[in-house]
Amino acid sequence: MRHKDLCLQTLLLLWSFSCSIELDYTSIFSFGDSYTDTGNFVIISGPTTPELAMTKPPYGMTFFGHPTGRISDGRLIIDFIAEALGLPLLPPSFAANRSFEQGANFATAGGTALDRTFFVVNNYTVLSPFNISLRDQLRWFDGMKPSLCAGTPGGCRGFFSKSLFVVGELGWNDYASVLLAGGGAGEARSVTPQVVSMICAGTQKLIEDGARTVVVSGISPMGCTSGNLVLFASSSEEDYEPDTGCLKSLNLLSMEHNQLLREALTQLRGRNPGVRIIYGDFYTPLAELAATPRRFGIDGEDGALRACCGGGGGRYNFNLSSACGMEGVTACDDPSSYVNWDGVHLTEAAYHHVADGWLWGPYAQPTVLSSA
Ligand SMILES: *[C@@H]1O[C@H](CO)[C@@H](O)[C@H](O)[C@H]1NC(C)=O
Ligand SMILES: *[C@@H]1O[C@H](CO)[C@@H](O)[C@H](O)[C@H]1NC(C)=O
Ligand SMILES: *[C@@H]1O[C@H](CO)[C@@H](O)[C@H](O)[C@H]1NC(C)=O
Ligand SMILES: *[C@@H]1O[C@H](CO)[C@@H](O)[C@H](O)[C@H]1NC(C)=O
């Protein structure tokens, strides 16, 4: 009896040991755009820029109680990952007087996979006044290395072998840039190979720097977000998915990007044996939320496609000239029963749902973040 108890105890011990050791990342480094930015854009813009909507209430209303530079009512996917791994919420890489030993977030709102010049020379809508593409963010990362890890035992490669890297979501702004210039979904789709190859080149660079675990995020269904549903509205019912009410052509664009990305990641795994490259599915969870909102506690009437915060009223509550954060614009009473926060970005509740799926399943492939 006693012996059996001991066995059981040993088993339990081993089990909890293996569980904790897999979660033993010492830091997180993250790259991306406004879905991941924890404050960089506000810092880069500086105090002289005309006041940014995201620095106003009700941004941050649900979790922080005040705006933090995150473009949501609360925490983002990267915040939920940090919490689950027992690490502090990632400081933006441009934060003053902060230690980056447990990680830094280079993601910046407006960030693109492709360089800013690509959009300039092709006459696409240039969304950001700054150079904040993935290549720029990787350069900032390189600039941080000397102070971060150059002097540590094992050097930077040793340091980064225990870090979790998160790349993306990236691509949304690249495609938005083409769409807003009037290119249409077809032209946006023609850019996917370049976008995906840039994301993979960035991931490969991180692996060469010593990364052993990288999560690469796909993009969300671009046809399900309130802003796009207003900006690219169609008078033909045929242009909408019957089960979700999302725009078909934009969701096809997202799916094509994600499919190419997954194929490219398979190749990347082949080239980098021993490195864990995890695909974070950002599409499926949101498509499911849009198709069966009530199953997930989302307001079935309008919470799946209608922005919580906005001044547009109507079915999607989105209007560029009276957007969330502007004077007199209000938020819904209960953001946790909405998917969309401000027309483009998501509520904390939606981000939480995606993060849980990456950490414990079912939205991460080939393995979840919390396992070996
Ligand atoms: C950073 O630290 C320096 C020196 O201690 C101080 O002068 C400065 O005000 C701090 N900056 C911020 C943004 O806290
Ligand atoms: C962009 O616009 C300029 C000025 O109208 C034109 O000269 C140039 O050919 C365009 N470039 C492309 C790639 O379409
Ligand atoms: C962005 O980078 C390009 C190419 O290096 C450069 O020509 C341009 O001046 C930069 N723009 C800004 C706003 O820094
Ligand atoms: C959008 O907001 C502007 C400014 O508040 C307002 O004048 C306009 O009527 C709104 N448009 C719609 C479609 O609600």
Coordinates of C-alpha atoms and ligand atoms in Angstrom, one line a residue:
M1 CA 0.0 0.0 0.0
R2 CA 2.7 2.4 1.1
H3 CA 4.8 1.4 -1.8
K4 CA 1.9 2.0 -4.2
D5 CA 1.3 5.5 -2.7
L6 CA 5.0 6.3 -3.2
C7 CA 4.8 5.3 -6.8
L8 CA 1.8 7.4 -7.3
Q9 CA 3.5 10.3 -5.6
T10 CA 6.6 9.9 -7.8
L11 CA 4.4 9.8 -10.8
L12 CA 2.7 13.0 -9.8
L13 CA 6.0 14.6 -9.0
L14 CA 7.4 13.7 -12.4
W15 CA 4.3 14.9 -14.0
S16 CA 4.4 18.3 -12.3
F17 CA 8.1 18.5 -12.9
S18 CA 7.8 17.9 -16.6
C19 CA 4.9 20.5 -16.7
S20 CA 6.9 23.2 -15.0
I21 CA 10.1 22.6 -16.9
E22 CA 8.5 23.1 -20.3
L23 CA 7.1 26.4 -19.1
D24 CA 10.5 27.5 -18.0
Y25 CA 11.1 30.3 -20.4
T26 CA 13.2 33.0 -18.8
S27 CA 12.1 35.8 -21.2
I28 CA 9.9 36.6 -24.2
F29 CA 10.7 38.7 -27.3
S30 CA 7.9 39.7 -29.5
F31 CA 7.5 41.4 -32.9
G32 CA 4.4 42.6 -34.7
D33 CA 1.8 45.4 -35.2
S34 CA -1.1 46.9 -33.3
Y35 CA -2.4 43.4 -32.3
T36 CA 0.7 43.0 -30.2
D37 CA 2.0 46.6 -29.4
T38 CA 2.1 47.2 -25.7
G39 CA 3.1 50.9 -26.0
N40 CA 5.8 51.4 -28.6
F41 CA 3.7 53.4 -31.1
V42 CA 2.7 56.0 -28.5
I43 CA 6.4 56.3 -27.4
I44 CA 7.7 56.6 -30.9
S45 CA 5.1 59.2 -31.8
G46 CA 6.3 61.3 -28.9
P47 CA 4.5 64.0 -27.0
T48 CA 4.4 66.4 -30.0
T49 CA 2.2 64.2 -32.2
P50 CA -1.5 65.3 -32.3
E51 CA -3.2 63.4 -29.6
L52 CA -3.7 59.7 -30.4
A53 CA -7.0 58.1 -29.9
M54 CA -5.4 55.1 -28.2
T55 CA -4.1 57.3 -25.4
K56 CA -7.7 58.2 -24.4
P57 CA -10.3 56.3 -22.4
P58 CA -12.1 54.0 -22.9
Y59 CA -8.9 52.2 -24.1
G60 CA -7.7 50.1 -21.2
M61 CA -11.1 50.2 -19.4
T62 CA -11.4 46.5 -18.7
F63 CA -8.1 45.5 -17.3
F64 CA -5.7 48.4 -16.6
G65 CA -8.3 51.0 -15.8
H66 CA -6.5 53.5 -18.0
P67 CA -5.0 53.7 -21.5
T68 CA -1.6 52.0 -21.8
G69 CA -0.9 52.2 -25.5
R70 CA -2.5 48.8 -26.1
I71 CA -5.2 49.1 -28.7
S72 CA -7.9 47.2 -26.8
D73 CA -10.0 47.4 -23.6
G74 CA -7.4 45.4 -21.8
R75 CA -4.8 42.7 -22.3
L76 CA -3.6 41.3 -25.6
I77 CA -2.6 37.8 -26.6
I78 CA 1.1 38.5 -25.7
D79 CA 0.0 39.6 -22.2
F80 CA -2.0 36.4 -21.6
I81 CA 1.0 34.4 -22.8
A82 CA 3.4 36.2 -20.4
E83 CA 1.0 35.7 -17.5
A84 CA 0.6 32.0 -18.2
L85 CA 4.4 31.6 -18.4
G86 CA 4.8 33.4 -15.1
L87 CA 6.7 36.4 -16.7
P88 CA 5.9 40.1 -16.3
L89 CA 3.8 41.8 -19.0
L90 CA 6.3 42.7 -21.7
P91 CA 7.5 46.3 -21.7
P92 CA 7.6 48.1 -25.1
S93 CA 11.2 48.0 -26.3
F94 CA 11.3 51.8 -26.4
A95 CA 10.2 52.2 -22.7
A96 CA 12.6 54.3 -20.7
N97 CA 14.3 52.9 -17.6
R98 CA 13.0 49.4 -18.0
S99 CA 14.8 46.2 -17.7
F100 CA 14.5 43.9 -20.6
E101 CA 16.0 40.8 -19.0
Q102 CA 12.7 39.1 -18.9
G103 CA 11.8 40.2 -22.4
A104 CA 10.9 43.1 -24.7
N105 CA 8.1 43.8 -27.1
F106 CA 9.2 45.3 -30.4
A107 CA 5.7 45.2 -31.9
T108 CA 4.5 48.6 -33.1
A109 CA 1.1 49.6 -34.3
G110 CA 1.1 50.0 -38.1
G111 CA 4.0 47.5 -38.4
T112 CA 4.3 45.6 -41.7
A113 CA 6.2 42.5 -42.8
L114 CA 7.5 44.4 -45.9
D115 CA 9.6 47.6 -45.6
R116 CA 8.0 51.0 -45.8
T117 CA 9.7 51.7 -49.1
F118 CA 7.8 48.8 -50.8
F119 CA 4.5 50.7 -50.2
V120 CA 6.0 54.0 -51.2
V121 CA 7.4 52.8 -54.6
N122 CA 4.3 50.8 -55.5
N123 CA 2.0 53.8 -54.7
Y124 CA 0.1 51.9 -52.0
T125 CA -1.4 53.7 -49.0
V126 CA 1.5 54.3 -46.6
L127 CA -0.1 53.7 -43.2
S128 CA 2.8 54.7 -40.9
P129 CA 5.0 57.8 -40.9
F130 CA 7.7 55.6 -39.3
N131 CA 10.0 52.8 -40.3
I132 CA 8.5 50.1 -38.2
S133 CA 8.6 47.0 -40.4
L134 CA 9.8 43.6 -39.3
R135 CA 13.2 44.4 -40.6
D136 CA 13.3 47.6 -38.5
Q137 CA 12.1 45.8 -35.4
L138 CA 14.8 43.1 -35.9
R139 CA 17.3 45.9 -36.1
W140 CA 16.1 47.3 -32.8
F141 CA 16.4 43.8 -31.3
D142 CA 20.0 43.6 -32.5
G143 CA 20.7 47.0 -30.9
M144 CA 19.5 45.7 -27.6
K145 CA 21.7 42.7 -27.5
P146 CA 25.0 44.3 -26.2
S147 CA 23.3 45.5 -23.0
L148 CA 21.1 42.5 -22.7
C149 CA 23.2 39.4 -23.1
A150 CA 26.6 40.0 -24.6
G151 CA 28.3 39.6 -21.2
T152 CA 26.2 36.7 -19.9
P153 CA 27.6 33.2 -19.7
G154 CA 26.9 31.4 -23.0
G155 CA 26.4 34.8 -24.6
C156 CA 23.3 35.9 -26.5
R157 CA 22.8 32.5 -28.1
G158 CA 22.7 30.9 -24.6
F159 CA 20.4 33.6 -23.3
F160 CA 17.9 33.3 -26.3
S161 CA 17.9 29.5 -26.1
K162 CA 15.7 29.9 -23.0
S163 CA 13.5 32.6 -24.5
L164 CA 10.2 32.4 -26.2
F165 CA 10.0 34.3 -29.4
V166 CA 6.7 35.5 -30.9
V167 CA 6.5 36.7 -34.5
G168 CA 3.3 38.4 -35.6
E169 CA 0.6 38.8 -36.3
L170 CA 2.1 40.5 -39.4
G171 CA 0.6 41.0 -42.8
W172 CA -2.7 42.7 -41.9
N173 CA -1.2 46.2 -42.5
D174 CA 0.6 45.1 -45.7
Y175 CA -2.7 44.0 -47.2
A176 CA -4.6 47.0 -45.8
S177 CA -2.1 49.2 -47.5
V178 CA -3.0 47.7 -50.9
L179 CA -6.7 47.6 -50.2
L180 CA -6.9 51.2 -49.1
A181 CA -5.1 52.2 -52.3
G182 CA -8.0 50.6 -54.2
G183 CA -6.0 47.5 -55.2
G184 CA -8.8 45.1 -54.3
A185 CA -8.4 41.7 -52.7
G186 CA -7.0 40.2 -55.9
E187 CA -4.0 42.6 -55.9
A188 CA -3.6 42.2 -52.1
R189 CA -3.4 38.4 -52.7
S190 CA -0.6 38.9 -55.2
V191 CA 1.6 40.3 -52.4
T192 CA 1.2 37.2 -50.1
P193 CA 4.4 35.4 -51.2
Q194 CA 6.5 38.4 -50.5
V195 CA 4.9 39.0 -47.1
V196 CA 5.2 35.4 -46.1
S197 CA 8.8 35.1 -47.2
M198 CA 9.7 38.2 -45.2
I199 CA 8.1 36.7 -42.1
C200 CA 10.0 33.5 -42.6
A201 CA 13.3 35.3 -43.2
G202 CA 12.8 37.1 -39.9
T203 CA 12.0 33.9 -38.1
Q204 CA 15.2 32.3 -39.6
K205 CA 17.3 35.3 -38.4
L206 CA 16.0 34.8 -34.8
I207 CA 16.8 31.1 -35.0
E208 CA 20.3 32.0 -36.1
D209 CA 20.5 34.3 -33.1
G210 CA 19.8 31.3 -30.8
A211 CA 16.0 31.1 -30.6
R212 CA 14.8 27.5 -29.9
T213 CA 11.1 28.2 -29.6
V214 CA 9.3 30.6 -32.0
V215 CA 5.6 31.1 -32.3
V216 CA 4.6 32.5 -35.7
S217 CA 1.1 33.9 -35.8
G218 CA -1.2 33.7 -38.8
I219 CA -3.5 36.6 -39.6
S220 CA -7.1 37.0 -38.4
P221 CA -10.1 36.9 -40.8
M222 CA -9.8 40.3 -42.4
G223 CA -13.4 40.1 -43.7
C224 CA -14.9 39.8 -40.1
T225 CA -13.7 43.1 -38.7
S226 CA -16.2 45.9 -38.4
G227 CA -13.9 48.5 -40.0
N228 CA -13.4 46.4 -43.1
L229 CA -17.1 45.5 -43.2
V230 CA -17.9 49.2 -43.4
L231 CA -15.0 50.3 -45.7
F232 CA -15.4 47.5 -48.2
A233 CA -19.1 47.0 -47.9
S234 CA -20.9 45.3 -50.8
S235 CA -24.5 45.6 -52.0
S236 CA -24.5 42.0 -53.0
E237 CA -25.4 39.3 -50.4
E238 CA -23.2 36.9 -52.4
D239 CA -20.1 38.7 -51.2
Y240 CA -20.8 37.7 -47.6
E241 CA -20.2 34.3 -46.0
P242 CA -23.6 32.9 -45.1
D243 CA -22.5 31.4 -41.7
T244 CA -20.5 34.3 -40.4
G245 CA -21.7 37.4 -42.3
C246 CA -18.0 38.2 -43.0
L247 CA -16.7 39.4 -46.4
K248 CA -15.7 36.4 -48.5
S249 CA -12.9 38.0 -50.6
L250 CA -11.1 39.4 -47.5
N251 CA -11.4 36.1 -45.6
L252 CA -10.0 34.3 -48.7
L253 CA -7.0 36.7 -48.6
S254 CA -6.4 35.8 -44.9
M255 CA -6.8 32.1 -45.6
E256 CA -4.4 32.3 -48.6
H257 CA -1.8 34.1 -46.5
N258 CA -2.2 31.6 -43.7
Q259 CA -1.9 28.6 -46.0
L260 CA 1.3 29.9 -47.6
L261 CA 2.7 30.7 -44.2
R262 CA 2.0 27.2 -42.9
E263 CA 3.7 25.7 -45.9
A264 CA 6.7 27.9 -45.4
L265 CA 6.9 27.1 -41.7
T266 CA 7.0 23.4 -42.6
Q267 CA 10.1 24.1 -44.8
L268 CA 11.6 26.2 -42.0
R269 CA 11.2 23.2 -39.6
G270 CA 13.0 21.0 -42.0
R271 CA 15.9 23.4 -42.2
N272 CA 16.1 23.8 -38.4
P273 CA 15.9 20.5 -36.7
G274 CA 15.6 20.7 -32.9
V275 CA 13.9 24.2 -33.1
R276 CA 10.3 24.4 -32.1
I277 CA 8.4 26.5 -34.7
I278 CA 4.8 26.8 -33.7
Y279 CA 2.0 28.1 -35.9
G280 CA -0.4 30.2 -33.9
D281 CA -3.8 30.1 -35.6
F282 CA -5.4 33.5 -35.4
Y283 CA -8.1 32.7 -38.0
T284 CA -10.0 29.7 -36.7
P285 CA -10.8 31.0 -33.3
L286 CA -12.3 34.2 -34.7
A287 CA -14.1 32.5 -37.5
E288 CA -15.7 30.2 -34.9
L289 CA -16.6 33.2 -32.7
A290 CA -18.3 34.8 -35.7
A291 CA -20.2 31.7 -36.7
T292 CA -21.3 30.6 -33.3
P293 CA -20.9 33.6 -30.9
R294 CA -23.3 32.4 -28.2
R295 CA -21.3 29.2 -27.7
F296 CA -18.4 31.5 -26.5
G297 CA -20.5 33.9 -24.4
I298 CA -20.5 36.5 -27.1
D299 CA -23.7 38.6 -27.6
G300 CA -25.4 36.8 -30.4
E301 CA -27.3 39.8 -31.7
D302 CA -24.4 41.9 -32.6
G303 CA -21.3 41.1 -30.5
A304 CA -19.6 39.1 -33.2
L305 CA -19.2 41.7 -35.9
R306 CA -20.2 45.0 -34.2
A307 CA -17.5 47.1 -32.6
C308 CA -17.9 47.6 -28.9
C309 CA -16.4 51.1 -29.0
G310 CA -17.4 53.4 -31.8
G311 CA -19.6 56.2 -33.0
G312 CA -20.9 54.7 -36.2
G313 CA -24.0 53.1 -34.8
G314 CA -25.6 50.8 -37.4
R315 CA -24.9 47.2 -37.8
Y316 CA -21.1 47.4 -37.3
N317 CA -20.8 50.6 -35.2
F318 CA -17.8 51.9 -37.1
N319 CA -17.2 55.3 -38.5
L320 CA -13.7 56.6 -39.3
S321 CA -14.6 60.1 -38.4
S322 CA -16.1 59.2 -35.0
A323 CA -13.9 56.4 -33.9
C324 CA -13.2 54.9 -30.4
G325 CA -11.1 57.3 -28.3
M326 CA -12.5 60.4 -30.0
E327 CA -14.5 63.1 -28.2
G328 CA -18.0 61.9 -27.2
V329 CA -17.5 58.3 -28.5
T330 CA -18.6 55.6 -26.1
A331 CA -18.1 51.9 -25.5
C332 CA -20.6 49.1 -25.0
D333 CA -21.4 48.2 -21.4
D334 CA -19.8 44.8 -21.5
P335 CA -16.8 44.4 -23.7
S336 CA -16.5 40.7 -22.7
S337 CA -19.5 39.9 -24.8
Y338 CA -18.0 41.5 -27.9
V339 CA -15.2 40.3 -30.2
N340 CA -14.4 43.5 -31.9
W341 CA -13.2 46.5 -29.8
D342 CA -12.8 49.5 -32.1
G343 CA -13.5 48.4 -35.6
V344 CA -10.1 46.8 -36.3
H345 CA -8.7 45.5 -33.0
L346 CA -10.2 43.0 -30.7
T347 CA -11.5 42.9 -27.1
E348 CA -9.6 41.5 -24.3
A349 CA -12.1 38.6 -24.2
A350 CA -11.3 37.7 -27.8
Y351 CA -7.6 37.9 -27.3
H352 CA -7.9 35.8 -24.2
H353 CA -9.7 33.1 -26.2
V354 CA -7.0 33.0 -28.8
A355 CA -4.1 33.0 -26.3
D356 CA -5.6 30.1 -24.4
G357 CA -5.9 28.1 -27.6
W358 CA -2.2 28.7 -28.4
L359 CA -1.1 27.8 -24.8
W360 CA -3.2 24.7 -24.2
G361 CA -4.9 23.9 -27.5
P362 CA -6.6 23.7 -30.0
Y363 CA -5.2 26.7 -31.9
A364 CA -1.5 26.0 -32.1
Q365 CA 0.3 23.6 -34.5
P366 CA 2.0 21.2 -34.3
T367 CA 2.1 21.6 -30.6
V368 CA 0.8 23.9 -27.9
L369 CA 3.1 26.5 -26.3
S370 CA 2.8 24.8 -22.9
S371 CA 4.3 21.5 -24.0
A372 CA 7.6 20.2 -25.3
Ligands
LIG1 C1 14.9 57.6 -16.3 O1 15.9 57.7 -15.3 C2 16.6 58.9 -15.3 C3 17.8 58.8 -14.4 O2 17.4 58.1 -13.2 C4 15.7 60.0 -15.0 O3 16.3 61.3 -15.0 C5 14.5 60.0 -16.0 O4 13.5 61.0 -15.6 C6 13.9 58.7 -16.0 N1 12.9 58.6 -17.2 C7 11.7 58.2 -17.0 C8 10.8 58.3 -18.2 O5 11.2 57.7 -16.0
LIG2 C1 3.4 55.6 -58.9 O1 2.9 56.8 -59.2 C2 3.8 57.7 -59.9 C3 3.3 59.1 -60.1 O2 1.9 59.0 -60.5 C4 4.1 57.0 -61.3 O3 5.1 57.8 -62.0 C5 4.7 55.6 -61.0 O4 4.9 54.9 -62.3 C6 3.8 54.8 -60.1 N1 4.5 53.5 -59.8 C7 3.9 52.4 -59.9 C8 4.7 51.2 -59.5 O5 2.7 52.2 -60.3
LIG3 C1 12.8 55.0 -43.7 O1 13.8 54.3 -44.3 C2 14.1 54.8 -45.6 C3 15.1 53.8 -46.3 O2 16.1 53.5 -45.4 C4 14.6 56.2 -45.6 O3 14.9 56.6 -46.9 C5 13.5 57.1 -44.9 O4 14.0 58.4 -44.8 C6 13.1 56.5 -43.6 N1 12.0 57.2 -43.1 C7 11.8 57.7 -41.9 C8 10.6 58.4 -41.6 O5 12.7 57.5 -41.0
LIG4 C1 -19.7 59.5 -39.0 O1 -19.3 60.5 -38.1 C2 -19.4 61.8 -38.5 C3 -18.8 62.7 -37.5 O2 -19.4 62.5 -36.2 C4 -20.9 62.1 -38.8 O3 -21.0 63.4 -39.3 C5 -21.4 61.1 -39.9 O4 -22.8 61.3 -40.1 C6 -21.2 59.7 -39.4 N1 -21.5 58.8 -40.5 C7 -22.3 57.7 -40.3 C8 -22.6 56.9 -41.5 O5 -22.8 57.4 -39.2

